[in-house]
Coordinates of C-alpha atoms and ligand atoms in Angstrom, one line a residue:
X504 CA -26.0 -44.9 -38.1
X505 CA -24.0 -48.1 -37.2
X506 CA -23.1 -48.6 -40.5
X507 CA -19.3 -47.8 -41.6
X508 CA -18.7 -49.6 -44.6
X509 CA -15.6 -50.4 -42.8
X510 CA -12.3 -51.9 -45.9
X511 CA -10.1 -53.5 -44.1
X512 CA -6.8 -53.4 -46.0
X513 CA -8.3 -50.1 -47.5
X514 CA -6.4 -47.5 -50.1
X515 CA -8.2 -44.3 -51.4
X516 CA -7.0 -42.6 -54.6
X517 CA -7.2 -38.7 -54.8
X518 CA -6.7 -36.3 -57.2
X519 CA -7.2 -32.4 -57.5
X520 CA -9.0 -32.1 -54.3
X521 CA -10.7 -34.6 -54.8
X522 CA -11.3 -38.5 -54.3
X523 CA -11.3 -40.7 -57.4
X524 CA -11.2 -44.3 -55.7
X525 CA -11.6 -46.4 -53.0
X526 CA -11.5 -49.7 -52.2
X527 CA -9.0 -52.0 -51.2
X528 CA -5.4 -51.4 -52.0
X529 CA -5.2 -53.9 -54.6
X530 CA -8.5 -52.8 -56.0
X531 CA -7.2 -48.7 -56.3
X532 CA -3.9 -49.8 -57.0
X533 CA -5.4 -50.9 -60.4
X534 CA -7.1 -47.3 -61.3
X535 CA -6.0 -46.8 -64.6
X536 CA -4.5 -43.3 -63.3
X537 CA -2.2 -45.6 -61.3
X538 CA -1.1 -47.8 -64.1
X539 CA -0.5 -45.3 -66.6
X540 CA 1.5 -42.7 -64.6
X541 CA 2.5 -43.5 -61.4
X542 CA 6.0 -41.4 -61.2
X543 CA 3.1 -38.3 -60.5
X544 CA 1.6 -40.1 -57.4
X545 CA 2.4 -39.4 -54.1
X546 CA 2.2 -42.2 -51.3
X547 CA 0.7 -41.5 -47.6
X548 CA 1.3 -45.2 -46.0
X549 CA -1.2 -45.7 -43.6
X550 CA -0.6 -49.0 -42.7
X551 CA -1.8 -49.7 -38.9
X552 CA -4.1 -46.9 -38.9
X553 CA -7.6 -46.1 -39.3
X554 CA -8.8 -43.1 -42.6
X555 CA -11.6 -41.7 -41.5
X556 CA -13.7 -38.6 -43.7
X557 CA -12.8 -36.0 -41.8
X558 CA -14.7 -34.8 -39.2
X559 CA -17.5 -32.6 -39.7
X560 CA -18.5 -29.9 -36.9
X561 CA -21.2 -28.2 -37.4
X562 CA -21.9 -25.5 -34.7
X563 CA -18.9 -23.7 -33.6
X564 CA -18.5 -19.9 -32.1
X565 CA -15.2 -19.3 -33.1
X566 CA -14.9 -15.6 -33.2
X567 CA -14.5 -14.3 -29.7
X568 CA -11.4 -13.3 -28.5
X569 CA -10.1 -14.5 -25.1
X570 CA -11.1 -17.3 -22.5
X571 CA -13.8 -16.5 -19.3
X572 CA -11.9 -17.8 -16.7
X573 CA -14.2 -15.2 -14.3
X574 CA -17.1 -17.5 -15.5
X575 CA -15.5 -20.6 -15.4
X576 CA -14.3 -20.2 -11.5
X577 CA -17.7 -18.5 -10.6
X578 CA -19.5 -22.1 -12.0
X579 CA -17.1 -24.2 -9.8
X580 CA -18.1 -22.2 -6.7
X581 CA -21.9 -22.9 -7.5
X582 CA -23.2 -20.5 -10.1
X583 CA -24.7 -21.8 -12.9
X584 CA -24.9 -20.8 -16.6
X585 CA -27.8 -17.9 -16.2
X586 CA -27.0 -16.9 -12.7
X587 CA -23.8 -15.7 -14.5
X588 CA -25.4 -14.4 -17.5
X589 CA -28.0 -12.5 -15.1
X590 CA -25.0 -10.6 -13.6
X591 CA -23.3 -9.5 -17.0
X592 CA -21.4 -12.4 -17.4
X593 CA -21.5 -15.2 -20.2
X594 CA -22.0 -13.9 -23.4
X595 CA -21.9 -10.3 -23.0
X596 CA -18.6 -10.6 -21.4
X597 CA -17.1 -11.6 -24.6
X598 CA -18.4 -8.9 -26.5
X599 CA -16.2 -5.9 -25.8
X600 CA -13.5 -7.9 -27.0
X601 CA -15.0 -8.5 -30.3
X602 CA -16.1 -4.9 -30.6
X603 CA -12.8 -3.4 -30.0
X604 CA -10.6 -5.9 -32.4
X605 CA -10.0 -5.5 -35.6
X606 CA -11.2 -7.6 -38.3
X607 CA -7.8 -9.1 -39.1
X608 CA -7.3 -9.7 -35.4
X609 CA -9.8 -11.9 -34.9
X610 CA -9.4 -13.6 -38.2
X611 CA -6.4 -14.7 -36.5
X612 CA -8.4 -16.1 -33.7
X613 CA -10.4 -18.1 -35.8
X614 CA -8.1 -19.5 -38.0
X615 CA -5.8 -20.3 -35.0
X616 CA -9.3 -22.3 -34.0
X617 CA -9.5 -23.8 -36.9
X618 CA -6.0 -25.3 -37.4
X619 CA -5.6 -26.6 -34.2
X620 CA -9.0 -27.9 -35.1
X621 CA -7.4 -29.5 -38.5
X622 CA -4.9 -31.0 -36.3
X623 CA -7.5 -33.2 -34.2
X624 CA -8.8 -34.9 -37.5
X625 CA -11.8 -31.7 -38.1
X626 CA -12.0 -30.7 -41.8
X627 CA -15.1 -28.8 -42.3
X628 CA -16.2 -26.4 -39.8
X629 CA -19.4 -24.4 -39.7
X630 CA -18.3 -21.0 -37.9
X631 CA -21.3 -18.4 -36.2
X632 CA -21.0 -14.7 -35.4
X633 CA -22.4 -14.0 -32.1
X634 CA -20.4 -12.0 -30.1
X635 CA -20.8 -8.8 -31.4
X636 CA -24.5 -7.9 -31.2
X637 CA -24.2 -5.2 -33.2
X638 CA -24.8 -4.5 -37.2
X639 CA -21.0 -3.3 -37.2
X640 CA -19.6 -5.8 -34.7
X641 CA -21.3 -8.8 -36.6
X642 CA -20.8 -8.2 -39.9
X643 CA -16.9 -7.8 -38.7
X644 CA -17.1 -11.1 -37.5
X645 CA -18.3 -12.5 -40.8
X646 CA -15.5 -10.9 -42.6
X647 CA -13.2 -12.5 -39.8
X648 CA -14.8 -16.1 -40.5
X649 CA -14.0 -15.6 -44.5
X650 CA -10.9 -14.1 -43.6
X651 CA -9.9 -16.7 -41.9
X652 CA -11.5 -19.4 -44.5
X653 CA -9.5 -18.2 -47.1
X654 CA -6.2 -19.2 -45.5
X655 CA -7.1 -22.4 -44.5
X656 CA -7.4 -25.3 -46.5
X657 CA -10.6 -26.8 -45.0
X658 CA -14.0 -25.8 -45.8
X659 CA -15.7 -23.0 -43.5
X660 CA -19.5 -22.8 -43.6
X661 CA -20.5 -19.3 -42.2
X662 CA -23.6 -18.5 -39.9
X663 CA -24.7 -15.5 -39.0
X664 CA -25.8 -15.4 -35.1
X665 CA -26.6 -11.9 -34.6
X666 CA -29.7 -13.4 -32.0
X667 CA -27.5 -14.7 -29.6
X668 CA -28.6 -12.9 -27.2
X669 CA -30.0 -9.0 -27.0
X670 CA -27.5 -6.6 -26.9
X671 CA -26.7 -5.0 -23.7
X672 CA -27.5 -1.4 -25.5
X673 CA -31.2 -2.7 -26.4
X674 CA -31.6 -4.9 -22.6
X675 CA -34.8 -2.5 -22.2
X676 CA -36.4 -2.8 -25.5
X677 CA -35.3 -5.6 -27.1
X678 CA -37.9 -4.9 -30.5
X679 CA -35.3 -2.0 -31.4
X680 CA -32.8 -5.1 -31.5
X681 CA -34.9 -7.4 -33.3
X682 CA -35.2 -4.8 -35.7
X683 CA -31.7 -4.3 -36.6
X684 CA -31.1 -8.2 -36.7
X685 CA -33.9 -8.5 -39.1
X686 CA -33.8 -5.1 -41.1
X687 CA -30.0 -4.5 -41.3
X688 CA -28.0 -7.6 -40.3
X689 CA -29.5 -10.5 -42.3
X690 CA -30.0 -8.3 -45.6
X691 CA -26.5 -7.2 -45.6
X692 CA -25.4 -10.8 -44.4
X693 CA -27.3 -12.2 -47.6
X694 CA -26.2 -9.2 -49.9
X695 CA -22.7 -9.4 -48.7
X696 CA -22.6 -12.9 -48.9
X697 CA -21.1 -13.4 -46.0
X698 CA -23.5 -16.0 -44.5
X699 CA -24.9 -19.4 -45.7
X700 CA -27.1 -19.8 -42.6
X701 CA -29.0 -17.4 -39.7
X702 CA -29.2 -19.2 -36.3
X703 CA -31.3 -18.1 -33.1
X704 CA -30.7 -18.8 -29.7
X705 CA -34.6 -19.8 -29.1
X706 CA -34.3 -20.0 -25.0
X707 CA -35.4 -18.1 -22.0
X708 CA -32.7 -15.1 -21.1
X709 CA -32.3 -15.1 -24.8
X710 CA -34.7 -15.0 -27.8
X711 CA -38.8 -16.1 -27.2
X712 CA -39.9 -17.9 -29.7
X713 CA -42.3 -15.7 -31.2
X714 CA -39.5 -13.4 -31.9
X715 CA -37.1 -16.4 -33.3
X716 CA -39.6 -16.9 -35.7
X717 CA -39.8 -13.5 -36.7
X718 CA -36.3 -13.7 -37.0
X719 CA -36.0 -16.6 -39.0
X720 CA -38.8 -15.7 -41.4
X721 CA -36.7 -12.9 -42.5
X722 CA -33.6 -15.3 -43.2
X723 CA -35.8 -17.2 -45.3
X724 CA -37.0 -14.2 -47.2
X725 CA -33.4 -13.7 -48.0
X726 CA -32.6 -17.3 -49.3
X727 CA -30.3 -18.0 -46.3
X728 CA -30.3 -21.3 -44.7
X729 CA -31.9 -21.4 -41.4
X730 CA -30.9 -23.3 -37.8
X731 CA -32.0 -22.9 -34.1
X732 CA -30.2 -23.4 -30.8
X733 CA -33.5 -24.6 -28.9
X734 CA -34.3 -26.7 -25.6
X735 CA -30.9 -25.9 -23.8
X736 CA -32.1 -24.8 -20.7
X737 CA -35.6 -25.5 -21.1
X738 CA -38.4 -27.0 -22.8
X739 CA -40.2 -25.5 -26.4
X740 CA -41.8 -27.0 -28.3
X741 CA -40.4 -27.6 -32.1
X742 CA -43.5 -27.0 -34.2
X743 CA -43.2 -23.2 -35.0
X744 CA -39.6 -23.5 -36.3
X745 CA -39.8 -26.9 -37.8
X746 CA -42.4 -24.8 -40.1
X747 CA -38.7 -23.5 -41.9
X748 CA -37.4 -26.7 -42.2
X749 CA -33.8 -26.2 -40.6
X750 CA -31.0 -28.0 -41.9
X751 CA -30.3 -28.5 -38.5
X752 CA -32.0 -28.1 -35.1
X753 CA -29.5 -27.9 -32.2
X754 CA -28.6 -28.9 -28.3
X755 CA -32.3 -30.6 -27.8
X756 CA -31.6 -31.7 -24.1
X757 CA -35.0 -31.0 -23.1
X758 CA -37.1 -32.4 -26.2
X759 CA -40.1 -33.7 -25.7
X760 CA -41.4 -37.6 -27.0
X761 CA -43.8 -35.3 -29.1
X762 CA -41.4 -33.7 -31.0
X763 CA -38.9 -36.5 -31.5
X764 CA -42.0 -38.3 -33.2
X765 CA -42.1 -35.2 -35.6
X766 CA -38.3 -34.9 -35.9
X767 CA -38.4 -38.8 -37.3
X768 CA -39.9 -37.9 -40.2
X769 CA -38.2 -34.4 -41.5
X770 CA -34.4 -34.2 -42.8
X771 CA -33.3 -32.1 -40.1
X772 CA -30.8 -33.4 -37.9
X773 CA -30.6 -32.9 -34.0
X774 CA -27.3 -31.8 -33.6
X775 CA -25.8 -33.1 -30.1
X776 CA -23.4 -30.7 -28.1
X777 CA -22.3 -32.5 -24.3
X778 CA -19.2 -31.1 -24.3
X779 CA -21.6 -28.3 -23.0
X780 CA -22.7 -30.2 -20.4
X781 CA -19.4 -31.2 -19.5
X782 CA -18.2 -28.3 -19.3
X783 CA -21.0 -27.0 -17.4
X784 CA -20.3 -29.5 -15.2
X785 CA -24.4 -30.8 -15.7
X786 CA -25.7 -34.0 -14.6
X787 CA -27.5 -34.8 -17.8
X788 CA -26.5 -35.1 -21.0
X789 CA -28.6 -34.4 -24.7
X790 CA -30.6 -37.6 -25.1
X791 CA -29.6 -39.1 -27.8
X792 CA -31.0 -42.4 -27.4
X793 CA -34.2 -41.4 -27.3
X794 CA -33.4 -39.3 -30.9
X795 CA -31.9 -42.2 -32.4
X796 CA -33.8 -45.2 -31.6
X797 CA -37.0 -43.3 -32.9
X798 CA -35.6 -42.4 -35.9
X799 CA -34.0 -39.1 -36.1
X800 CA -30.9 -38.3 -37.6
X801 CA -28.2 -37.0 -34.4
X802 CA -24.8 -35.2 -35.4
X803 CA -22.3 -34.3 -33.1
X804 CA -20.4 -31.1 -32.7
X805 CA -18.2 -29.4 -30.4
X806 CA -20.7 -26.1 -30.2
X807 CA -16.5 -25.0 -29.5
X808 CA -17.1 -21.3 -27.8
X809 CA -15.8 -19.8 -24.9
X810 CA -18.7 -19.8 -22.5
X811 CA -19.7 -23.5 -22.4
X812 CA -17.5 -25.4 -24.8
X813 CA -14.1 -24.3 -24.8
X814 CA -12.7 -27.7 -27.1
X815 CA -11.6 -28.2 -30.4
X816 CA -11.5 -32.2 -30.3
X817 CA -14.4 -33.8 -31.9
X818 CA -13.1 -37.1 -30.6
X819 CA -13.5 -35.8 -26.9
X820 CA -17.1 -35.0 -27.6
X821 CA -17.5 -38.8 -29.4
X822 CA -16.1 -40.1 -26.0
X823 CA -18.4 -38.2 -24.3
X824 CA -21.3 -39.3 -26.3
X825 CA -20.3 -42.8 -25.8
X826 CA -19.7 -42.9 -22.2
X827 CA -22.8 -40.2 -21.1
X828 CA -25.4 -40.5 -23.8
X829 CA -24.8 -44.6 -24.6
X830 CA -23.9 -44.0 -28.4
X831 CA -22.0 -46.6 -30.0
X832 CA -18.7 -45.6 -31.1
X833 CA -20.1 -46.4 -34.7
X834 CA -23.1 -43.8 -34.4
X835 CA -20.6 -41.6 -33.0
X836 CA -18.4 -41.6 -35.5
X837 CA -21.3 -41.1 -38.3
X838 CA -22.4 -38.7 -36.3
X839 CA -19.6 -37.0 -36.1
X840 CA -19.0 -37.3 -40.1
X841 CA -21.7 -37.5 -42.5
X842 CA -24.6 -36.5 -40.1
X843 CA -22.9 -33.5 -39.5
X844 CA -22.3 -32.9 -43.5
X845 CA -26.3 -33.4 -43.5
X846 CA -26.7 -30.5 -41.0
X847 CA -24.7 -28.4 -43.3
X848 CA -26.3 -29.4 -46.7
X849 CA -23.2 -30.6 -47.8
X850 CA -23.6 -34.8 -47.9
X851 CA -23.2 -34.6 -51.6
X852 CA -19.3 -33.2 -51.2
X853 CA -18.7 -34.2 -47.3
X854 CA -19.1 -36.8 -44.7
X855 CA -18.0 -39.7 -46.6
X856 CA -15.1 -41.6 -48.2
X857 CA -16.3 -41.8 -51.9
X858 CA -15.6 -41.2 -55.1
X859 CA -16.7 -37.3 -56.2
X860 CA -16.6 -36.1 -53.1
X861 CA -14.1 -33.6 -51.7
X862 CA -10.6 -35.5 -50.4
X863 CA -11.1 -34.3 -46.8
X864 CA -9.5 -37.4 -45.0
X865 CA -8.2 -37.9 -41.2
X866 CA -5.6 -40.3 -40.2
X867 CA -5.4 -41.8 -36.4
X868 CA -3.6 -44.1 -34.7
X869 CA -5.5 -46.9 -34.6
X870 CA -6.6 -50.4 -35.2
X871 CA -9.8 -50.3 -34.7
X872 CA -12.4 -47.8 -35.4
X873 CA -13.6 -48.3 -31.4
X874 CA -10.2 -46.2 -30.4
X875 CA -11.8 -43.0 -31.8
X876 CA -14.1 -42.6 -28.9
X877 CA -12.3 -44.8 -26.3
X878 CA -8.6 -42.9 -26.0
X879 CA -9.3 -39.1 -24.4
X880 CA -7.3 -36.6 -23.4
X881 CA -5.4 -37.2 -26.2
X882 CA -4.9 -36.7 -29.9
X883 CA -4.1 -39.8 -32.0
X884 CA -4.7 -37.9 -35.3
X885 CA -1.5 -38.0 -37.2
X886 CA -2.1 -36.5 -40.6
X887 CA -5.6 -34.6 -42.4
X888 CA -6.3 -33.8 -45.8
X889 CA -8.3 -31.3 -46.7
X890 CA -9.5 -30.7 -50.0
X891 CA -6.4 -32.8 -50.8
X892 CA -3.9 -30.5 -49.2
X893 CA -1.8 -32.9 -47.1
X894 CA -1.0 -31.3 -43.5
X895 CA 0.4 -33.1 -40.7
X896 CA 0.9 -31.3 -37.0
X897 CA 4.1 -30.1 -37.8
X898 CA 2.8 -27.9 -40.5
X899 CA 0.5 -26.2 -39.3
X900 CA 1.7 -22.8 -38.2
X901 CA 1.1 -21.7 -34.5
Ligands
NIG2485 O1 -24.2 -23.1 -27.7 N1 -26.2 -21.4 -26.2 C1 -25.7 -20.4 -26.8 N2 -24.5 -20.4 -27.3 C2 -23.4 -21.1 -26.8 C3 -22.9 -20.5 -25.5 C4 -22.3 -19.2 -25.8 C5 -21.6 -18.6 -24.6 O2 -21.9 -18.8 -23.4 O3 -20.7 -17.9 -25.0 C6 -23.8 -22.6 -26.7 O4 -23.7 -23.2 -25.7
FE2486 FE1 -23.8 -22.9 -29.6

């Protein structure tokens, strides 16, 4: 993870989407493609700037429709995350306004996420359901995520979180919910196509783990991808849902040694979320020294949602993992790249600036890779490509 095969001097060459060289400038100024027919090729000059693969966040809740300001004052008087929860806050607060907007409304919420995401340097974004909680509700919000995907030129990787938490309708007998998570939602969700992955919130006020592994059984029945949101708010332990080998497991603050040992030698990653505990306004912060210095694999991602992460900016969350969890600005940066294409399956298209692989690409301002994670409160990206498609801020649409 502290390897960037940094070029100084550096040039990459795309074409149709995709990127056909890098190296140095003189090096891809020699592509034959360059030699031949350069009246076709179009010049970005980056000169006193650093190219970065653009970023890859892999846990986002995008489809909700307005802010929870009620929670968000209630926390600063003292009331933490459950206590609000408890009393019909968090998550089921957001529901109603999923339930009652139309699918091309909230479309529009996400893809207002996701170019203002675009803008900070983000090029592939893996979006969850969740705030619906009901077969209708969530399978609207997986139409909203494709609706959205298709007009946007990055790369959306859908997950269906219908096991965020029980719906309010079920609060007394939650195996009537379970039932319709596992008998309607994820059949239709793999039918339908409209998910690549089913996610669980594994955590007390949410899902037990016996029934997270019911659930996620059933997503591998149906060929879907499987991930967890586990050890949040408290301790599990890992073993019955490392059984499914997620691509990704996901917040982790309360890991045990155990379990890191086990992590170490699987391909899942431990995807890292402390804008949550900023937000939260929590002492501690995911421990991803620990994960890293025994071998595990750590992306980063903004887990961007309106309860506990309400940020776009991947670089705020790599400042955040540099000045509270003591990663490097390198690790954060791979973290925030091709780790997270790992937690997404995709390191064979994503995460990387090689040759083959899609042209998503994020320019900053910036002479040294260090200023990624160091500036905050800020946004230093200047232009992204994604898939090739060349957008800077004042293109994107508002
Ligand atoms: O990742 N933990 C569960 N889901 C979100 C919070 C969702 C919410 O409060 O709206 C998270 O932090
Ligand atoms: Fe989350």
């Amino acid at each position: 993870m502290r390897e960037l095969g940094i070029i100084e001097d550096g040039a990459v060459l795309v074409a149709e989407g995709k990127i056909v060289a890098v190296g140095t400038t003189d090096e891809v100024a020699k592509h034959q493609s360059l030699t031949s027919k350069p009246a076709h090729v179009k010049e970005i000059d980056c000169r006193g700037k650093a190219v970065l693969p653009g970023f890859v966040d892999s846990h986002t809740h995008p489809v909700f429709t307005a802010p929870r300001l009620i929670d968000f004052e209630k926390r600063i008087t003292g009331a933490s995350y459950e206590e609000i929860a408890e009393a019909g806050g968090g998550i089921h607060s957001s529901l109603r306004g999923v339930r009652d907007a139309t699918c091309s409304k909230l479309a529009e919420h996400v893809r207002k996420a996701l170019d203002e995401m675009a803008l900070q340097g983000t090029t592939t974004v893996e979006a969850k359901s969740g705030y619906g909680l009901s077969f209708a509700a969530e399978m609207k919000s997986l139409e909203a995520i494709r609706e959205a995907s298709h007009q946007w030129a990055g790369t959306v990787i859908p997950t269906l979180l219908g096991a965020h938490v029980v719906a309010p309708e079920y609060r007394d007998d939650p195996e009537q919910y379970l039932g319709i998570i596992c008998e309607d939602m994820i059949p239709a969700a793999a039918k339908l196509r409209l998910a690549a992955f089913v996610d669980v919130f594994c955590e007390r006020g949410a899902f037990t783990m016996e029934q997270s592994v019911r659930i996620l059984h059933r997503a591998s029945d149906n060929n879907l991808g499987v991930r967890a949101h586990v050890c949040q708010l408290t301790p599990a332990k890992l073993a019955p849902l490392v059984e499914f080998h997620p691509a990704s497991l996901d917040h982790l603050d309360f890991v045990s040694d155990e379990d890191i040992s086990v992590l170490a030698k699987l391909d899942t990653v431990a995807t890292l979320l402390p804008a949550a505990n900023y937000f939260l306004g929590l002492e501690t912060f995911p421990p991803a020294r620990r994960l890293i210095d025994s071998g595990v694999p750590v992306a980063l991602a903004t887990d961007y949602n309106p309860g506990t992460a309400p940020t776009p900016s991947m670089t705020l969350v790599m400042s955040v993992a540099c000045t509270h969890m003591k990663m490097s600005p390198a690790e954060a940066i791979v973290a925030a790249t091709y780790n997270g294409a790992c937690a997404l399956h995709l390191r064979d298209r994503k995460g990387s600036l090689e040759p083959g692989k899609d042209a998503d690409i994020a320019i900053f301002e910036a002479l040294d890779y260090r200023e990624l994670a160091y500036w905050f409160g800020t946004n230093r990206c200047r232009e992204t490509l994604l898939k090739g498609v060349h957008q800077t801020g004042a293109q994107i649409s508002r």
